[in-house]
PDB file of C-alpha atoms in Angstrom:
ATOM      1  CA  UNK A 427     -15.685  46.227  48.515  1.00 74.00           C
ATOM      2  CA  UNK A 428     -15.265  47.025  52.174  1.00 82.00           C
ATOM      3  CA  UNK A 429     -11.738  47.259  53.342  1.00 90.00           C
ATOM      4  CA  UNK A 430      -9.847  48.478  56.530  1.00 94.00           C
ATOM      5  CA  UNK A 431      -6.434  50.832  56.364  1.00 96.00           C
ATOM      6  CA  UNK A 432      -3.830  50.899  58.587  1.00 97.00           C
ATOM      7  CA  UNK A 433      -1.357  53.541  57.151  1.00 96.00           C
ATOM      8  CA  UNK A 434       1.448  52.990  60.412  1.00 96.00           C
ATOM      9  CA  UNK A 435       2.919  49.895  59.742  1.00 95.00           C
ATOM     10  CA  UNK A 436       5.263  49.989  62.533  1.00 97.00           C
ATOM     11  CA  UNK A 437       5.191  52.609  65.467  1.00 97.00           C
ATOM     12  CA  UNK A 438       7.623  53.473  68.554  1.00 97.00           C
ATOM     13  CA  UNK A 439       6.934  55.501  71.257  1.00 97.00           C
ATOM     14  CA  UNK A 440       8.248  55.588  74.684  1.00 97.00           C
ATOM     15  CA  UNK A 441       7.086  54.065  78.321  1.00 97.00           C
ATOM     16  CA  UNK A 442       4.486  56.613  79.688  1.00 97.00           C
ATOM     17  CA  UNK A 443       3.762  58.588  75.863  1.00 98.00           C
ATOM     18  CA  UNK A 444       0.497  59.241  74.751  1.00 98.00           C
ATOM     19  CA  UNK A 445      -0.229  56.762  71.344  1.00 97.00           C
ATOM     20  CA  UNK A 446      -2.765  56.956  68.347  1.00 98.00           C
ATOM     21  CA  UNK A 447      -3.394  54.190  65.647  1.00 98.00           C
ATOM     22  CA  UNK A 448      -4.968  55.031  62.385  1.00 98.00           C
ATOM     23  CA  UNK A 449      -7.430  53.005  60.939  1.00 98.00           C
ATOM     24  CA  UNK A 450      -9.469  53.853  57.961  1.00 96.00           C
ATOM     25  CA  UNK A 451     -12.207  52.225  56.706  1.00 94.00           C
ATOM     26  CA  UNK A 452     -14.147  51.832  53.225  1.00 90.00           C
ATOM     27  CA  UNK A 453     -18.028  50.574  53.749  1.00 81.00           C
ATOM     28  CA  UNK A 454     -20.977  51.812  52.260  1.00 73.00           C
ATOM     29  CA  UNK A 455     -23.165  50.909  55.197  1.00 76.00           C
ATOM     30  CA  UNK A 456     -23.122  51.852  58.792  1.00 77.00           C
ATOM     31  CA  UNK A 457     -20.318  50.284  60.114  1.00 85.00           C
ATOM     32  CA  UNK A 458     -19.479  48.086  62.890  1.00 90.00           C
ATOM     33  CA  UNK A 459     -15.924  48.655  63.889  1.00 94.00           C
ATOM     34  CA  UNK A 460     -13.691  46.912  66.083  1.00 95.00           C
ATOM     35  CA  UNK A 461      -9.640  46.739  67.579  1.00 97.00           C
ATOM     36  CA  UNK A 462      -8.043  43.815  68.089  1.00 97.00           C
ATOM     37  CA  UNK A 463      -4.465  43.221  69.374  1.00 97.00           C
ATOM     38  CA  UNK A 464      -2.483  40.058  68.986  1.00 95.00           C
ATOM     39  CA  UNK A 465       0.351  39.535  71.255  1.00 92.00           C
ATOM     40  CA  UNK A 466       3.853  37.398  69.897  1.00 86.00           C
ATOM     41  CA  UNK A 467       2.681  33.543  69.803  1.00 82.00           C
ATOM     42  CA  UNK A 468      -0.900  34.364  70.643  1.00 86.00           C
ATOM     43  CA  UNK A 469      -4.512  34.663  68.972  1.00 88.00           C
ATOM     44  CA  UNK A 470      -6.286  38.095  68.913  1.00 93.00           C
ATOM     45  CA  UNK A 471      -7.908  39.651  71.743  1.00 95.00           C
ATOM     46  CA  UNK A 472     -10.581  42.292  71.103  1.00 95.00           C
ATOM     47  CA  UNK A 473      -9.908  45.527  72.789  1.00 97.00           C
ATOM     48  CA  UNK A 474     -13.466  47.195  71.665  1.00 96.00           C
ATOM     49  CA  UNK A 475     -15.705  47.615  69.606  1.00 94.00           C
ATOM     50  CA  UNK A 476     -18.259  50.645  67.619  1.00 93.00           C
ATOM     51  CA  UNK A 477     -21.933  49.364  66.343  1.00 86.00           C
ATOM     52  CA  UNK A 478     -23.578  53.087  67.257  1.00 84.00           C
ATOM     53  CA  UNK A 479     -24.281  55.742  69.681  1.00 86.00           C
ATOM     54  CA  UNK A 480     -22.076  57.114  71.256  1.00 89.00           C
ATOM     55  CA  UNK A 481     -19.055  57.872  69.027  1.00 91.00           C
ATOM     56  CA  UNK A 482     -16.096  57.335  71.677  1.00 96.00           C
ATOM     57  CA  UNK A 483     -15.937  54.009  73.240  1.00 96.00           C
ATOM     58  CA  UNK A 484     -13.805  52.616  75.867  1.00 97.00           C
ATOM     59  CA  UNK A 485     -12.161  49.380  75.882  1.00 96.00           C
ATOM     60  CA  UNK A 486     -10.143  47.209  78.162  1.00 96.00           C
ATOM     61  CA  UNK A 487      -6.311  47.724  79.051  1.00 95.00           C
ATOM     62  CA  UNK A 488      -7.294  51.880  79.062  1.00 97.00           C
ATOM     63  CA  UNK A 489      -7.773  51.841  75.485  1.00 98.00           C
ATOM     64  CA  UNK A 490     -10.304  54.105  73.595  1.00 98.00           C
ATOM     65  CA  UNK A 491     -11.239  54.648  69.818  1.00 98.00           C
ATOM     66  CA  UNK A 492     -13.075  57.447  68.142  1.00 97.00           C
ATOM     67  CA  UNK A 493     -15.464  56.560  65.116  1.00 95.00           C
ATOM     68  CA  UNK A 494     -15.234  59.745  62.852  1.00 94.00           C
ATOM     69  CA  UNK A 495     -17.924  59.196  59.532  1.00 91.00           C
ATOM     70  CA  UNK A 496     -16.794  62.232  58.199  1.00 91.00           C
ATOM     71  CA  UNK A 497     -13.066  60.949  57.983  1.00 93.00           C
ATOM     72  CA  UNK A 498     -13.931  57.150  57.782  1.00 93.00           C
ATOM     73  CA  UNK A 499     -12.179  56.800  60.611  1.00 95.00           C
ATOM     74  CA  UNK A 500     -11.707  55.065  63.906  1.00 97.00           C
ATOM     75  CA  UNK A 501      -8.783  55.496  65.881  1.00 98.00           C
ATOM     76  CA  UNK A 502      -7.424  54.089  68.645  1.00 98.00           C
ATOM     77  CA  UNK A 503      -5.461  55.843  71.408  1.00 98.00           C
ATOM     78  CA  UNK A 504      -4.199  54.959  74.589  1.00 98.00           C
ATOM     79  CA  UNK A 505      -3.052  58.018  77.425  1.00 97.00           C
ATOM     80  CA  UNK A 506       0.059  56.456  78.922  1.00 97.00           C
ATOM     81  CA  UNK A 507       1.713  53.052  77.009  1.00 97.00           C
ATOM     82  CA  UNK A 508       2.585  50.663  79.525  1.00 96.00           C
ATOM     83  CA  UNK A 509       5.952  48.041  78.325  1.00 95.00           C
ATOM     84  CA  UNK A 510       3.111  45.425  77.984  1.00 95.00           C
ATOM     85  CA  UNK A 511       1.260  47.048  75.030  1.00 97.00           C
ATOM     86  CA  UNK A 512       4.222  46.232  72.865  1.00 97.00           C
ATOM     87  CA  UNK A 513       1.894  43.674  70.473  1.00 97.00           C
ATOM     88  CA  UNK A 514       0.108  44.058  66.724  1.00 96.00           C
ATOM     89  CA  UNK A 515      -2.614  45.644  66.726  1.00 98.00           C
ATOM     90  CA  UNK A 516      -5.283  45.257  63.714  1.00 97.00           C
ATOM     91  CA  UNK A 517      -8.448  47.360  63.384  1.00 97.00           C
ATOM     92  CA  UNK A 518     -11.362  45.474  61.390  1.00 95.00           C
ATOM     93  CA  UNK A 519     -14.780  46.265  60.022  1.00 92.00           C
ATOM     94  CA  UNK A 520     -17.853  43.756  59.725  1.00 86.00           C
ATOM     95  CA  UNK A 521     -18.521  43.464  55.963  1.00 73.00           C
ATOM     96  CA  UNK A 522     -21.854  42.217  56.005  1.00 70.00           C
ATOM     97  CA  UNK A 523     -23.003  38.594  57.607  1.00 66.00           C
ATOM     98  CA  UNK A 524     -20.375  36.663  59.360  1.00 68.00           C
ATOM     99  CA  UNK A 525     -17.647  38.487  58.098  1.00 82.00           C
ATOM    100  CA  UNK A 526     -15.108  40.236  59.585  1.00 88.00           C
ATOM    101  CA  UNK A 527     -12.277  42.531  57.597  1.00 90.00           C
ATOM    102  CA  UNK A 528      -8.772  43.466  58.904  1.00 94.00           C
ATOM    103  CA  UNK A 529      -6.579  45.674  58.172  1.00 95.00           C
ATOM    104  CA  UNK A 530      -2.762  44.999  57.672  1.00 95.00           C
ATOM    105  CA  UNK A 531      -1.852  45.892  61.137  1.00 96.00           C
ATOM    106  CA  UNK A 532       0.278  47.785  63.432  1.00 97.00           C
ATOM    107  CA  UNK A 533       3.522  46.797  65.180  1.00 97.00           C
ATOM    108  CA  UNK A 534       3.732  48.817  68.186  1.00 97.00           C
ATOM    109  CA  UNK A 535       7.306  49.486  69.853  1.00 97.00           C
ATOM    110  CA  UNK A 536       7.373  50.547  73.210  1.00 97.00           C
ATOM    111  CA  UNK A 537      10.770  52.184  74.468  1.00 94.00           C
ATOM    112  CA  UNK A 538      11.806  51.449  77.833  1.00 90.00           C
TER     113      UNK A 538
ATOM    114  CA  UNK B1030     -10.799  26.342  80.761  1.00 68.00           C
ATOM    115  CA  UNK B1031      -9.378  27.589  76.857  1.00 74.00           C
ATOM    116  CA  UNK B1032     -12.186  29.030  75.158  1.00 93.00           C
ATOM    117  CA  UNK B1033     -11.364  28.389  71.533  1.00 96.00           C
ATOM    118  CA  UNK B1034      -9.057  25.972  71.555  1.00 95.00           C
ATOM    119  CA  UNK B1035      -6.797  24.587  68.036  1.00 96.00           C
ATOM    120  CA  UNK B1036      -4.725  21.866  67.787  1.00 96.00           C
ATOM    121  CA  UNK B1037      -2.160  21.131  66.655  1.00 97.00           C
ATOM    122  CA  UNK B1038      -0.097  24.403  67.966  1.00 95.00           C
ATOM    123  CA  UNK B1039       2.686  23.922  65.565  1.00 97.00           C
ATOM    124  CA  UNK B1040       2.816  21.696  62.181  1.00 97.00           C
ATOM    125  CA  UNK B1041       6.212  20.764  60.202  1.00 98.00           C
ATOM    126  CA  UNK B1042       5.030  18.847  57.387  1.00 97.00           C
ATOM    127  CA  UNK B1043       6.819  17.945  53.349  1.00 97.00           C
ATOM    128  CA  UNK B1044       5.136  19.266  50.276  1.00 97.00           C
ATOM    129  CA  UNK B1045       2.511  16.670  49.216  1.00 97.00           C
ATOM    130  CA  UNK B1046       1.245  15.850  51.986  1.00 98.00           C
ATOM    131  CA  UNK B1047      -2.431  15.974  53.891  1.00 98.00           C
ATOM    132  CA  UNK B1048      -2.685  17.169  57.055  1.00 98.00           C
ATOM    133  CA  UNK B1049      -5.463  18.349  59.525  1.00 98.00           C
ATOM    134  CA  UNK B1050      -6.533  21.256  62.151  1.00 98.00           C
ATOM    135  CA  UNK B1051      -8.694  20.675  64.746  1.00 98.00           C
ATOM    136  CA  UNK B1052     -10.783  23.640  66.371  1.00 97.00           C
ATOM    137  CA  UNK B1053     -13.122  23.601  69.657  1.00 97.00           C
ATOM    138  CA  UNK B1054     -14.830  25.898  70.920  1.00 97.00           C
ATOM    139  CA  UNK B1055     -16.817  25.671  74.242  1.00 96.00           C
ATOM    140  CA  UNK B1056     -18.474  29.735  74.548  1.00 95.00           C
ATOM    141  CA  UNK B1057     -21.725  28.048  73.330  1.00 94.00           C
ATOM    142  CA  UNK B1058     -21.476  30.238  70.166  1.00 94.00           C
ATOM    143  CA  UNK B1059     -23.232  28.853  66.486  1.00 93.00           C
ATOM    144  CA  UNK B1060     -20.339  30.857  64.285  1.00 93.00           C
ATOM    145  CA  UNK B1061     -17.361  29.504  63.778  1.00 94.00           C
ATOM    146  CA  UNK B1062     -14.506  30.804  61.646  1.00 94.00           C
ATOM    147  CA  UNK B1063     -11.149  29.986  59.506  1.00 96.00           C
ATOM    148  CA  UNK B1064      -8.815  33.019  58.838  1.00 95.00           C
ATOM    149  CA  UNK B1065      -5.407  32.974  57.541  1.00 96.00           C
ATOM    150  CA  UNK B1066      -2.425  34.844  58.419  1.00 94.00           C
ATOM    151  CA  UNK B1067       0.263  35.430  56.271  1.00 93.00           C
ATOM    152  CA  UNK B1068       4.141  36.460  56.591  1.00 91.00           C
ATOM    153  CA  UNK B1069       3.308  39.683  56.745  1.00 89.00           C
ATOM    154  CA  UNK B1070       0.532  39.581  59.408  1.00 89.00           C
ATOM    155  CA  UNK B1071      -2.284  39.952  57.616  1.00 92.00           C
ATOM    156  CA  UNK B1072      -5.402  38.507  58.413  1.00 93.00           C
ATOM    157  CA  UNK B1073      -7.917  36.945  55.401  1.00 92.00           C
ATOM    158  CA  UNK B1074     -11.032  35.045  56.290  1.00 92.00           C
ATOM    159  CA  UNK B1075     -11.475  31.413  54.330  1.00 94.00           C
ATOM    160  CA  UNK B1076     -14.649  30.788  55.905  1.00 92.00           C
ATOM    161  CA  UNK B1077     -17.147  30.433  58.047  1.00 91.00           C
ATOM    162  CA  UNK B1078     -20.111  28.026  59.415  1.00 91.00           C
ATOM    163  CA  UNK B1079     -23.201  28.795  61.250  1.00 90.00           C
ATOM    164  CA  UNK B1080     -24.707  25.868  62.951  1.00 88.00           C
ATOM    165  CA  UNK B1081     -23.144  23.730  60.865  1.00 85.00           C
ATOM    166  CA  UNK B1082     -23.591  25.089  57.685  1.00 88.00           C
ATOM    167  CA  UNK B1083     -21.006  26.832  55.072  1.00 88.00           C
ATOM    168  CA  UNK B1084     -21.714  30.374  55.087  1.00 86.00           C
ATOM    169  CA  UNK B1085     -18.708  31.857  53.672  1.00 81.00           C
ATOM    170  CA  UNK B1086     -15.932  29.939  51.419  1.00 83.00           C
ATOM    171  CA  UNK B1087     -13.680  33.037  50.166  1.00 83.00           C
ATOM    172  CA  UNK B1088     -12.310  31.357  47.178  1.00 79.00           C
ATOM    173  CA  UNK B1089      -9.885  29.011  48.822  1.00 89.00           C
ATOM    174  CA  UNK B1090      -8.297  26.413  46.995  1.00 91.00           C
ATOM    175  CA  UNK B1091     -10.574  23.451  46.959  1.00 92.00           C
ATOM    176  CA  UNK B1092      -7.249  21.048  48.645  1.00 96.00           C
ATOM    177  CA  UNK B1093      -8.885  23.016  51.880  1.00 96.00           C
ATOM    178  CA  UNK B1094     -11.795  21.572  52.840  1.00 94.00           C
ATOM    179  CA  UNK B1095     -13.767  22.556  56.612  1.00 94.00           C
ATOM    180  CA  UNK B1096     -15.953  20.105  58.357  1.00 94.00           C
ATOM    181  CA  UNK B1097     -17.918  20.895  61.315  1.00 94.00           C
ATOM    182  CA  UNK B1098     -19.256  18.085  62.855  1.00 92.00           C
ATOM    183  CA  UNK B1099     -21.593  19.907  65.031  1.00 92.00           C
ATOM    184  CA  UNK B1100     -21.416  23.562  65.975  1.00 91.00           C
ATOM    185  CA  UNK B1101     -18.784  23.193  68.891  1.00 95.00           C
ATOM    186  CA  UNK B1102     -16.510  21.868  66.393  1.00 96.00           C
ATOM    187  CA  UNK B1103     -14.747  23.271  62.822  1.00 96.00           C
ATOM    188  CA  UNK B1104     -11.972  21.464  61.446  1.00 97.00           C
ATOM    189  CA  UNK B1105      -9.817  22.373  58.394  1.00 97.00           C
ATOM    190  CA  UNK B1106      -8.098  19.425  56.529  1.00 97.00           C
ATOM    191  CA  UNK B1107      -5.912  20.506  53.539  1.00 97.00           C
ATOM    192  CA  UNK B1108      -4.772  17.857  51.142  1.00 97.00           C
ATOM    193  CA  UNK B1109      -1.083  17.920  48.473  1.00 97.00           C
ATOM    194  CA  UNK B1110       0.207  20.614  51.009  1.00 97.00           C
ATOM    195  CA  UNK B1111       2.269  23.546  49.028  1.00 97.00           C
ATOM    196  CA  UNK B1112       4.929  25.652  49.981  1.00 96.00           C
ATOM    197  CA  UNK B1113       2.333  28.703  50.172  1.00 95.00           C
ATOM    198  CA  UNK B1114       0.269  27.449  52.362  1.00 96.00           C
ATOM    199  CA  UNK B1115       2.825  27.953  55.358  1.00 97.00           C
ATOM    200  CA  UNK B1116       0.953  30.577  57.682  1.00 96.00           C
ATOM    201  CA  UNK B1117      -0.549  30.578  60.920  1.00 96.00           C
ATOM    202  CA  UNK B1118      -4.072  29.296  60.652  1.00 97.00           C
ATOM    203  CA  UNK B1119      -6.581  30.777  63.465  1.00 96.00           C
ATOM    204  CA  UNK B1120      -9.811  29.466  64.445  1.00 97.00           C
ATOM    205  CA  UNK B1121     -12.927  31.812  65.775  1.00 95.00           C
ATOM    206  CA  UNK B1122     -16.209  31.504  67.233  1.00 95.00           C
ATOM    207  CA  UNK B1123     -18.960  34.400  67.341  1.00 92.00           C
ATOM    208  CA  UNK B1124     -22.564  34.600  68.593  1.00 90.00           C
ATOM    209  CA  UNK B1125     -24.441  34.799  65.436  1.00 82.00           C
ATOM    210  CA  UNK B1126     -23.086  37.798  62.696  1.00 78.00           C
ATOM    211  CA  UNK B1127     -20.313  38.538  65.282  1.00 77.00           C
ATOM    212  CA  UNK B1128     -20.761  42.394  65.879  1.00 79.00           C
ATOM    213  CA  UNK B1129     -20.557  41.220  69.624  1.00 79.00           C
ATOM    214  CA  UNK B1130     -16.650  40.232  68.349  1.00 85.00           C
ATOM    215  CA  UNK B1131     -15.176  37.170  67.531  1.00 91.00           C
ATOM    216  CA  UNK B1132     -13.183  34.845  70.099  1.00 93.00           C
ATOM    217  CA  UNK B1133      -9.927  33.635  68.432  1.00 94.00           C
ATOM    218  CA  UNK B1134      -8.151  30.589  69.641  1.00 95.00           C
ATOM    219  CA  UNK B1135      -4.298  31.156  69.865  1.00 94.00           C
ATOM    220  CA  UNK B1136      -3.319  30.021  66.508  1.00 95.00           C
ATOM    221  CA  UNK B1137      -1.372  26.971  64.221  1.00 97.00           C
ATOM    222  CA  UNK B1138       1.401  27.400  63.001  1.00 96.00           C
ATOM    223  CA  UNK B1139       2.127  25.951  59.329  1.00 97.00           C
ATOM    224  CA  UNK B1140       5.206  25.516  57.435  1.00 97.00           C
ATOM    225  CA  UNK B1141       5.429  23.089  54.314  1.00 97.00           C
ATOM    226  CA  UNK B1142       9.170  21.794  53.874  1.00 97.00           C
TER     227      UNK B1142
END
């Protein structure tokens, strides 16, 4: 069955660091990858999203994510965290039609 | 304009009782979804419709039951509410399979007293 890891369940960094999510995935197929973030109070946003190509795609709010087959993974990272990316952030792969799975989520932190 | 829109935002209700969720959406998509999120965040799909028709029930309890009166529209009515069924409930709406990504409204809160 096709399911989505996120091994951070909380995270902290500081105002201006660099940040990395995990996300590791378990699909037989090619998969179709996404990030979402979910701010407190609101409904999920999509940040980007992987179907093929190129392997590195770019996202809104600076965001990017990596799609690695080799690890089964797809990352996402960020340069320089702004106060306002303090939010969850889940990663999710399409499991076949109509079907979206999510992982448990990250809690990011961000120190002033 | 809200895109996917659920009302209401927050619902108090006793044990027993039947209450209802109402979802719009108004993206012109023909997929619309019910997901459930738990105390601890996490996100499970219940189901989904495609122009009106059931494509996905993922073994929810049959006191849940979705109608979607047309493909703008998906409500969720759930009958003899328990104390598990507090979450936030979140409507979405996708063009077709969804790889494009889904379009979540902002969520309803649940808690059974």
């Amino acid at each position: 069955a096709q399911s989505v890891t996120q091994p951070d369940i909380h995270i902290t960094v500081s105002e201006g660091a660099s940040l990395e999510l995990r996300c590791n995935y378990s699909y037989g197929a090619t998969p179709y990858l996404f990030w979402y973030v979910q701010s407190p109070g609101q409904g999920l946003q999509l940040l980007l999203k992987y179907f093929s190509g190129d392997t590195l795609v770019q996202g809104i709010k600076g965001f990017e994510a990596e799609f690695k087959r080799s690890q089964s993974s797809f990352n996402l990272r960020k340069p320089s965290v702004h106060w306002s990316d303090a939010a969850e952030y889940f990663c999710a792969v399409g499991a076949g039609a109509q079907k979206l799975v999510f992982g448990q989520g990250t809690r990011l932190t961000i120190n002033p | 304009d809200t895109a996917v829109s659920q009302t209401p935002k927050y619902l108090v209700t006793q044990m027993g009782n039947d209450k209802s969720i109402k979802c719009e959406q108004n993206l012109g998509h023909d997929t619309m979804y019910w997901y459930k999120q738990d105390s601890k965040k996490f996100l499970k799909i219940m189901f989904s419709y495609n122009n009106k028709e059931l494509i996905i029930n993922e073994t929810v309890p049959n006191r849940f039951s979705p109608k979607s009166p047309d493909k703008a529209h998906l409500n969720l009515h759930i009958n003899s509410l328990e104390l598990g069924d507090s979450a936030v409930y979140f409507c979405a709406s996708s063009q077709g399979q969804g790889w494009g990504g889904y379009t979540f409204g902002s969520g309803t809160r649940l808690t059974v007293v």
